[in-house]
Short mmCIF file of C-alpha atoms and ligand atoms in Angstrom, two decimals:
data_model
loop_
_atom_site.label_atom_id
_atom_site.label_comp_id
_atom_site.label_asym_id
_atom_site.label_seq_id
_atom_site.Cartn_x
_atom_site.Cartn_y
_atom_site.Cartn_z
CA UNK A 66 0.00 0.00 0.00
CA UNK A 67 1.40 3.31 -0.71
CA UNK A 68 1.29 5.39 2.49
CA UNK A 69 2.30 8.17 1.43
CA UNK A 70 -0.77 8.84 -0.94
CA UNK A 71 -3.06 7.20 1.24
CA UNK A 72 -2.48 9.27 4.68
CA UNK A 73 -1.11 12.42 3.02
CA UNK A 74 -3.11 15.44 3.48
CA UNK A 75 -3.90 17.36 0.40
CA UNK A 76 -3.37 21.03 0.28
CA UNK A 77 -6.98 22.63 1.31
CA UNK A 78 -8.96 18.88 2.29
CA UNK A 79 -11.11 19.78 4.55
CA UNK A 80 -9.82 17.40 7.54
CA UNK A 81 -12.06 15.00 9.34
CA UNK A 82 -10.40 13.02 12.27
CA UNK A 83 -13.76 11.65 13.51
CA UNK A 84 -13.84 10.12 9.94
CA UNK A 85 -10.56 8.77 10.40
CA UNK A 86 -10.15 5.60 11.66
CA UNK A 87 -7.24 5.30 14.42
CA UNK A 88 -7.11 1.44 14.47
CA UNK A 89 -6.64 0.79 10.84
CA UNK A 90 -3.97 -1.45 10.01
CA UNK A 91 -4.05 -1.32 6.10
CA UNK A 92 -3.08 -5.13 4.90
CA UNK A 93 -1.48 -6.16 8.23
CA UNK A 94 -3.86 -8.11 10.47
CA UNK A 95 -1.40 -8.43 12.99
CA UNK A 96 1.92 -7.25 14.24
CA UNK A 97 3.20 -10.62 13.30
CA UNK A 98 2.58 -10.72 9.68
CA UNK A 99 3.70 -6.77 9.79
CA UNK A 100 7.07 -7.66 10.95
CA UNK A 101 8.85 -8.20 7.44
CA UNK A 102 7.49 -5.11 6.41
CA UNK A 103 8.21 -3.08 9.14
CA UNK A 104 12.30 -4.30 9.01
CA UNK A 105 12.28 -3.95 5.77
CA UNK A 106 11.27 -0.28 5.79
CA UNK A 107 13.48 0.40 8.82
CA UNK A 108 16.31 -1.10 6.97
CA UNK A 109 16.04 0.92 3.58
CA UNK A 110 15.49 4.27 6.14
CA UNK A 111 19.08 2.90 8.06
CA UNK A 112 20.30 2.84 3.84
CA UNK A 113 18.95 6.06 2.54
CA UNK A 114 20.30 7.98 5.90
CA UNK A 115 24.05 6.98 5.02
CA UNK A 116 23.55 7.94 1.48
CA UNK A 117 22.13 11.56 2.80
CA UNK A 118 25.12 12.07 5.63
CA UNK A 119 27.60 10.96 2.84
CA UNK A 120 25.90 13.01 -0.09
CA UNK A 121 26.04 15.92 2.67
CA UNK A 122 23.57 17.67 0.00
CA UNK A 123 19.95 17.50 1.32
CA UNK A 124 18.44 17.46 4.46
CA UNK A 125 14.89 15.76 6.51
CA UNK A 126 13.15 17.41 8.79
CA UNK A 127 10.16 15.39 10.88
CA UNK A 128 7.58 16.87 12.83
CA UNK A 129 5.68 14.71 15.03
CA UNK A 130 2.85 16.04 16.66
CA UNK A 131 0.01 14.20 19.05
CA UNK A 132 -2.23 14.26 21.62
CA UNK A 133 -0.93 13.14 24.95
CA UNK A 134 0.49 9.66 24.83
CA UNK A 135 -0.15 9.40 21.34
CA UNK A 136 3.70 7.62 20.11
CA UNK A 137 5.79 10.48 20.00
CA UNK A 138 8.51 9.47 22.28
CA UNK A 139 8.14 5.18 20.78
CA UNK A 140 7.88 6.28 16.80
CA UNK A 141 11.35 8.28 17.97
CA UNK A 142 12.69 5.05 19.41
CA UNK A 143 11.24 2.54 17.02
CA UNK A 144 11.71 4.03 13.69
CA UNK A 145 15.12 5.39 14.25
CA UNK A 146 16.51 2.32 15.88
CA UNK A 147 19.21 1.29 12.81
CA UNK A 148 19.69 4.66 12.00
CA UNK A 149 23.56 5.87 12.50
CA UNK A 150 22.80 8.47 15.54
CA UNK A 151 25.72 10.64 14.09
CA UNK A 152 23.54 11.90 11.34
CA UNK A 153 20.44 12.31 13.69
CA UNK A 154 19.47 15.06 15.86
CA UNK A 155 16.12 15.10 18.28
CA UNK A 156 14.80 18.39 19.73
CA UNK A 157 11.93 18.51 22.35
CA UNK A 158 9.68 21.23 22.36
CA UNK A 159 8.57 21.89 26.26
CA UNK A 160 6.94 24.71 27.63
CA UNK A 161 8.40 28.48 26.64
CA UNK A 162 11.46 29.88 28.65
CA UNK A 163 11.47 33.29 29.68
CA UNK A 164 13.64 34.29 26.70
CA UNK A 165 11.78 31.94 24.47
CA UNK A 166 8.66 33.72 24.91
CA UNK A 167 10.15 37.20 24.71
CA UNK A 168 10.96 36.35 20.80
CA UNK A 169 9.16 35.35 18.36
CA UNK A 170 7.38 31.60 18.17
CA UNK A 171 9.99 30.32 15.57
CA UNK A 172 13.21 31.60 17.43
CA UNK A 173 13.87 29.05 19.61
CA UNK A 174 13.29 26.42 16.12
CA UNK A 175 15.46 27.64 13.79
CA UNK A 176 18.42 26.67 15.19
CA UNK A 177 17.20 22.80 15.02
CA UNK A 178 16.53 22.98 11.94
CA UNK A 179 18.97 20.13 10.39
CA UNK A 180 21.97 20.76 8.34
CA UNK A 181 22.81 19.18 4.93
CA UNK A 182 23.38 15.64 5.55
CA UNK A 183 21.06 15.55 8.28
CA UNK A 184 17.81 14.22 9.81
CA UNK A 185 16.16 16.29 12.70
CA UNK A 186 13.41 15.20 14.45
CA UNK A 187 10.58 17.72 16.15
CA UNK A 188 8.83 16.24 19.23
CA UNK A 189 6.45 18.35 19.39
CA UNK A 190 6.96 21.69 17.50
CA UNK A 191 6.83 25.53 16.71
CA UNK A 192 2.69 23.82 16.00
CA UNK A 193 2.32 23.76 19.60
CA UNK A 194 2.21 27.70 19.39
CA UNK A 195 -1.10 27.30 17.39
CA UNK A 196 -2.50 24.47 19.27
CA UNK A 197 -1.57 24.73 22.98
CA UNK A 198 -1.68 28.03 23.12
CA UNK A 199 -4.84 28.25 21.11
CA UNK A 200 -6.63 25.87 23.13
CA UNK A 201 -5.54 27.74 26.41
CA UNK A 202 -7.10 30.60 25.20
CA UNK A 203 -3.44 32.66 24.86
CA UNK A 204 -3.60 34.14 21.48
CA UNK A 205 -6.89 34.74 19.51
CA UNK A 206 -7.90 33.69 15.90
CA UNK A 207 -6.06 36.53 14.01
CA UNK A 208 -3.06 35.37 15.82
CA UNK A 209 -3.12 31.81 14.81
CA UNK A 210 -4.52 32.73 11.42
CA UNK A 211 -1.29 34.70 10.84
CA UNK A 212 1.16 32.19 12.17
CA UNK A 213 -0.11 29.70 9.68
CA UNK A 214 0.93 31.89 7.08
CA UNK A 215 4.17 32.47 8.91
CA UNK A 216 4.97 28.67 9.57
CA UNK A 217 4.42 28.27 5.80
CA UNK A 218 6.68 31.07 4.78
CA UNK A 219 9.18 29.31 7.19
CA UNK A 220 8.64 26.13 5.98
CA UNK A 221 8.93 27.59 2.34
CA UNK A 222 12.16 28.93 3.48
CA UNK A 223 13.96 25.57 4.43
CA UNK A 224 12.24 23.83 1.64
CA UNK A 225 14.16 26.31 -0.56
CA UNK A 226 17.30 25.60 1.25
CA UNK A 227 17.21 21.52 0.41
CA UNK A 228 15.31 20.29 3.70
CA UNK A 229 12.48 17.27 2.87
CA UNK A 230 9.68 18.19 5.89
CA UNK A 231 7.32 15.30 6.54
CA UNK A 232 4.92 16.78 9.31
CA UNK A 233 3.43 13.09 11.37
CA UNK A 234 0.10 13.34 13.55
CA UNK A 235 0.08 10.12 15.17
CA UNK A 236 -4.07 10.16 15.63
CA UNK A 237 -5.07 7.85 18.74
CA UNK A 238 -9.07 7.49 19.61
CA UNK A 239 -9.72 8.93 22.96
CA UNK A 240 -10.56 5.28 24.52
CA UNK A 241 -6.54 4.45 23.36
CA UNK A 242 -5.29 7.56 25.22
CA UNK A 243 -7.14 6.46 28.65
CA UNK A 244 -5.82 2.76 28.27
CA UNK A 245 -2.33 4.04 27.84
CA UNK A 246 -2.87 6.39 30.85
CA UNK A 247 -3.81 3.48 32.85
CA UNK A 248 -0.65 1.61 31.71
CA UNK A 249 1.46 4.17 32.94
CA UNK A 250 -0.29 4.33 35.98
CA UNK A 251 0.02 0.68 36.63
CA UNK A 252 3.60 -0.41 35.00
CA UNK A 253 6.46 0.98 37.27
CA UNK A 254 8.56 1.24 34.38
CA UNK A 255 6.33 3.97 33.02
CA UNK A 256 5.11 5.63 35.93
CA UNK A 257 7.12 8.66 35.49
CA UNK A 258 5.62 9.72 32.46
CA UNK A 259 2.16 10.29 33.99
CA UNK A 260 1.04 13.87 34.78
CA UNK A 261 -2.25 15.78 36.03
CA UNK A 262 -1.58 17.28 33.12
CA UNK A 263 -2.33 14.82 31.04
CA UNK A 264 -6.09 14.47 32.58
CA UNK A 265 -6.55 18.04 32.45
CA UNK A 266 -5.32 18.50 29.00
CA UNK A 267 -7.32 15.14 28.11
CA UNK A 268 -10.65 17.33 29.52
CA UNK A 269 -10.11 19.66 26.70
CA UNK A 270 -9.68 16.82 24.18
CA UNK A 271 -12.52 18.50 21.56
CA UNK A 272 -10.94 21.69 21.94
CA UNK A 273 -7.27 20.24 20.31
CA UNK A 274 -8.80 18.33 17.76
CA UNK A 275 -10.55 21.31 16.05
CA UNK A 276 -7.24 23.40 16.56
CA UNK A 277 -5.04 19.83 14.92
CA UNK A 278 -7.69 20.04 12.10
CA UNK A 279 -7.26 23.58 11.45
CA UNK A 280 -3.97 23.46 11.41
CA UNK A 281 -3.13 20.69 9.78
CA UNK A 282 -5.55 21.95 6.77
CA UNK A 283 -4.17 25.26 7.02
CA UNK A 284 -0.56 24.30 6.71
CA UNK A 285 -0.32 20.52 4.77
CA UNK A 286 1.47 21.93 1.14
CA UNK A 287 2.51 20.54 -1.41
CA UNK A 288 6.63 21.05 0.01
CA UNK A 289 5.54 20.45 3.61
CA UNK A 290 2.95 17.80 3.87
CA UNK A 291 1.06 16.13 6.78
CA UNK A 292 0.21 12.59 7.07
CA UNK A 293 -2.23 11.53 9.55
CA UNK A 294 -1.26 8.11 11.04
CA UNK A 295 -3.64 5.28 12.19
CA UNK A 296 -1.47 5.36 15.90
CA UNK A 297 -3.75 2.82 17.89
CA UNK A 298 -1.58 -0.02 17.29
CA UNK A 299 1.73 1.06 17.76
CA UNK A 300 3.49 -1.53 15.39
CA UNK A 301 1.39 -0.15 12.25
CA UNK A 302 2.13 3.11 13.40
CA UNK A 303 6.19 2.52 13.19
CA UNK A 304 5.40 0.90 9.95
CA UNK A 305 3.64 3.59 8.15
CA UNK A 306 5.88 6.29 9.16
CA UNK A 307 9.28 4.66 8.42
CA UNK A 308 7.92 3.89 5.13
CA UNK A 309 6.57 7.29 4.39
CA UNK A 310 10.00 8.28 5.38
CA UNK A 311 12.07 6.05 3.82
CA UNK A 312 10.07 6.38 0.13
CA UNK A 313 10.67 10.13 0.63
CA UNK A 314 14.46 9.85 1.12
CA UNK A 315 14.43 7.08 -2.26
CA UNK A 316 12.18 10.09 -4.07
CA UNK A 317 15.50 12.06 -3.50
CA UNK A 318 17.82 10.13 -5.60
CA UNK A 319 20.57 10.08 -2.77
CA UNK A 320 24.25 8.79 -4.02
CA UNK A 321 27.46 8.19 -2.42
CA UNK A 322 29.47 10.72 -3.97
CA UNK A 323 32.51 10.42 -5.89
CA UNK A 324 36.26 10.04 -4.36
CA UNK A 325 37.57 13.40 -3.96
CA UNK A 326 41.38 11.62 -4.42
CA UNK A 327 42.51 9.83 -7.28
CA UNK A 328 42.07 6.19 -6.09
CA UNK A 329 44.51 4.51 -8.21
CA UNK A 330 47.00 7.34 -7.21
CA UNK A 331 46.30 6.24 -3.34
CA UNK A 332 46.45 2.45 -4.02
CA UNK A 333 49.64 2.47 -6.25
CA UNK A 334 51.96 5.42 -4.52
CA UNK A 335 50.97 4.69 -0.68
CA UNK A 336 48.48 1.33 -0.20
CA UNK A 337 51.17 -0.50 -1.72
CA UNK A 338 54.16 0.97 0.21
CA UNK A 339 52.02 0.12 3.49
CA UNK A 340 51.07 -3.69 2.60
CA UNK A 341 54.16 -4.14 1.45
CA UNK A 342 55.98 -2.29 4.90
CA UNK A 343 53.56 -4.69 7.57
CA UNK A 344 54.71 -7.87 5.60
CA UNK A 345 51.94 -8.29 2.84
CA UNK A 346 52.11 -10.65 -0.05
CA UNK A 347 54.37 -13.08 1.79
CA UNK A 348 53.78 -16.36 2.08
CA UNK A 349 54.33 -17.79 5.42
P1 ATP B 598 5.18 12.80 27.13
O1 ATP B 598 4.36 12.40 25.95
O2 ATP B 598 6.23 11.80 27.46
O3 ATP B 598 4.35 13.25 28.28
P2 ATP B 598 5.52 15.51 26.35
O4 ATP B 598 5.96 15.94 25.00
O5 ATP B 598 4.07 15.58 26.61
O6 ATP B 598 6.03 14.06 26.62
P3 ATP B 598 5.78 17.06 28.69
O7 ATP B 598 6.96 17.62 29.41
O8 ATP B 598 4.84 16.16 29.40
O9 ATP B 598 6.34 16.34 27.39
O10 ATP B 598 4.92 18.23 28.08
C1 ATP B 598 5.46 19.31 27.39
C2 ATP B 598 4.40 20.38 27.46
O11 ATP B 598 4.92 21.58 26.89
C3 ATP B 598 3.14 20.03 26.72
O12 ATP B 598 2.03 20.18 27.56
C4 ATP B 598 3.11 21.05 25.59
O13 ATP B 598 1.81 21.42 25.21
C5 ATP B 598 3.87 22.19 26.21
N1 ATP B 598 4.38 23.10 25.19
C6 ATP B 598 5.21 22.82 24.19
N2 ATP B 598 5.42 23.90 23.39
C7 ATP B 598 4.67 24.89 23.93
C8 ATP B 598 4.43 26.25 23.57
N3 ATP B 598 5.01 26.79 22.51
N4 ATP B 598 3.62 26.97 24.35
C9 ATP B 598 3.03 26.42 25.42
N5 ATP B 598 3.20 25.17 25.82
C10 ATP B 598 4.01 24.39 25.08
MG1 MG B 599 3.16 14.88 28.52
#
């Protein structure tokens, strides 16, 4: 199945998520028969992100964006696993510092933006400054009206400058987000992540998904598209998004590029020299 067309929104679709199921699971009926895909897409990501670091030409940007305990932190884990960390660079968006908030919303971004060669990954995003903060009330509709404009204009921008942005909202149903609550409640090992936050935030659950859909309508482009995920089961979830991201990095025609030395040079003046100097070619 080609994710790509099938979860990509178009530019001006008027977006739906009650109409979108969050438990599909496309061909797979189980994680088990999803497995070969799912390596096989995580291997040919591992593949295209050494021909991007070595190409040092063009660079990926993700944005993943969800409600609470949608995947954020597990696509992270998951999808990158066999991915060179070297090349790979993850910025958390948390609430505004003091100097954060006395700039403008895309100040404290920019500078993650990734450099040629490059993958950076946004959890969470400069979208939480139309969502959040639209939800809380903190800036009214002219205000989020004109930062779509401006996170399009920026997104143009990087676009411009050789960045691929693929823009993820991992879409749970609000019966997954209470299960996982409970989970973290109940499993020591992920006790820590649970908040009052989370229930308070959860209480306003309406409110964010008419803010995702407007923004996600408002700012999925043709250069910097969103793709809403089925994220109720967590395995198709990794699957569709390291697919989406790995067919993205193969639509860039990414090459190793050519020997800046002349190879035959190297191998007859010095390689030689040096096989010949620790004993090579003799038999013992
Ligand atoms: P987890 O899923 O593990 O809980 P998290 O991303 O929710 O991770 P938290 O520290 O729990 O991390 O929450 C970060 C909080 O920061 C979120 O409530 C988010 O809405 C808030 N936040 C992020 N960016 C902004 C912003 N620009 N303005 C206001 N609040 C923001
Ligand atoms: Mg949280």
């Amino acid at each position: 199945m080609d994710y790509q067309k099938k979860f990509r929104v178009k530019p001006g679709e008027k977006l739906r998520l009650k109409k979108l199921d969050p438990s599909f699971t496309g061909e797979h009926e189980s994680e088990a028969i999803a497995k070969e895909a799912t390596e096989h897409s995580r291997a040919k990501l591992a593949h295209e992100q050494n021909l991007l670091y070595a190409e040092h030409k063009h660079s990926v940007l993700i944005v993943l964006q969800a409600m609470d305990a949608g995947g954020k932190d597990g696509t992270i884990k998951h999808v990158f696993s066999g991915v060179n960390p070297q090349g790979v660079h993850v910025a958390s968006f948390k609430q505004p510092t003091e100097p954060e908030l006395a700039h403008d919303f895309l100040w404290r971004v920019h500078p993650h933006t990734p450099g040629r060669g490059q993958i950076s990954i946004f959890n969470r995003s400069h979208y939480e400054d139309v969502l959040v903060t639209r939800v809380h009330k903190l800036i009214d509709k002219a205000t989020w009206t004109r930062r779509y404009r401006e996170i399009c204009d920026f997104e143009a921008l990087l676009v411009q400058s050789g960045t691929t942005i693929l823009k993820f909202f991992l879409h749970i149903s609000k019966e997954e987000q209470l299960a996982r609550f409970a989970q973290r409640l109940e499993d020591p090992g992920r006790n820590w992540k649970i908040s009052e936050a989370d229930y308070t935030e959860r209480a306003l659950w309406d409110d964010y998904i008419e803010a995702f859909e407007d923004a996600i309508r408002a700012t999925s482009t043709h250069e910097a598209p969103w793709y809403v995920i089925p994220s109720n089961a967590k395995w198709f979830r990794n699957l569709a998004v390291s697919k989406i991201i790995a067919d993205a990095m193969a639509d860039l025609h990414l090459a190793y590029p050519p020997p800046s030395v002349n190879l035959a040079e190297i191998r007859r003046k010095y390689h030689a020299a040096a096989h010949e100097a620790v004993g090579g070619g003799k038999k013992a």
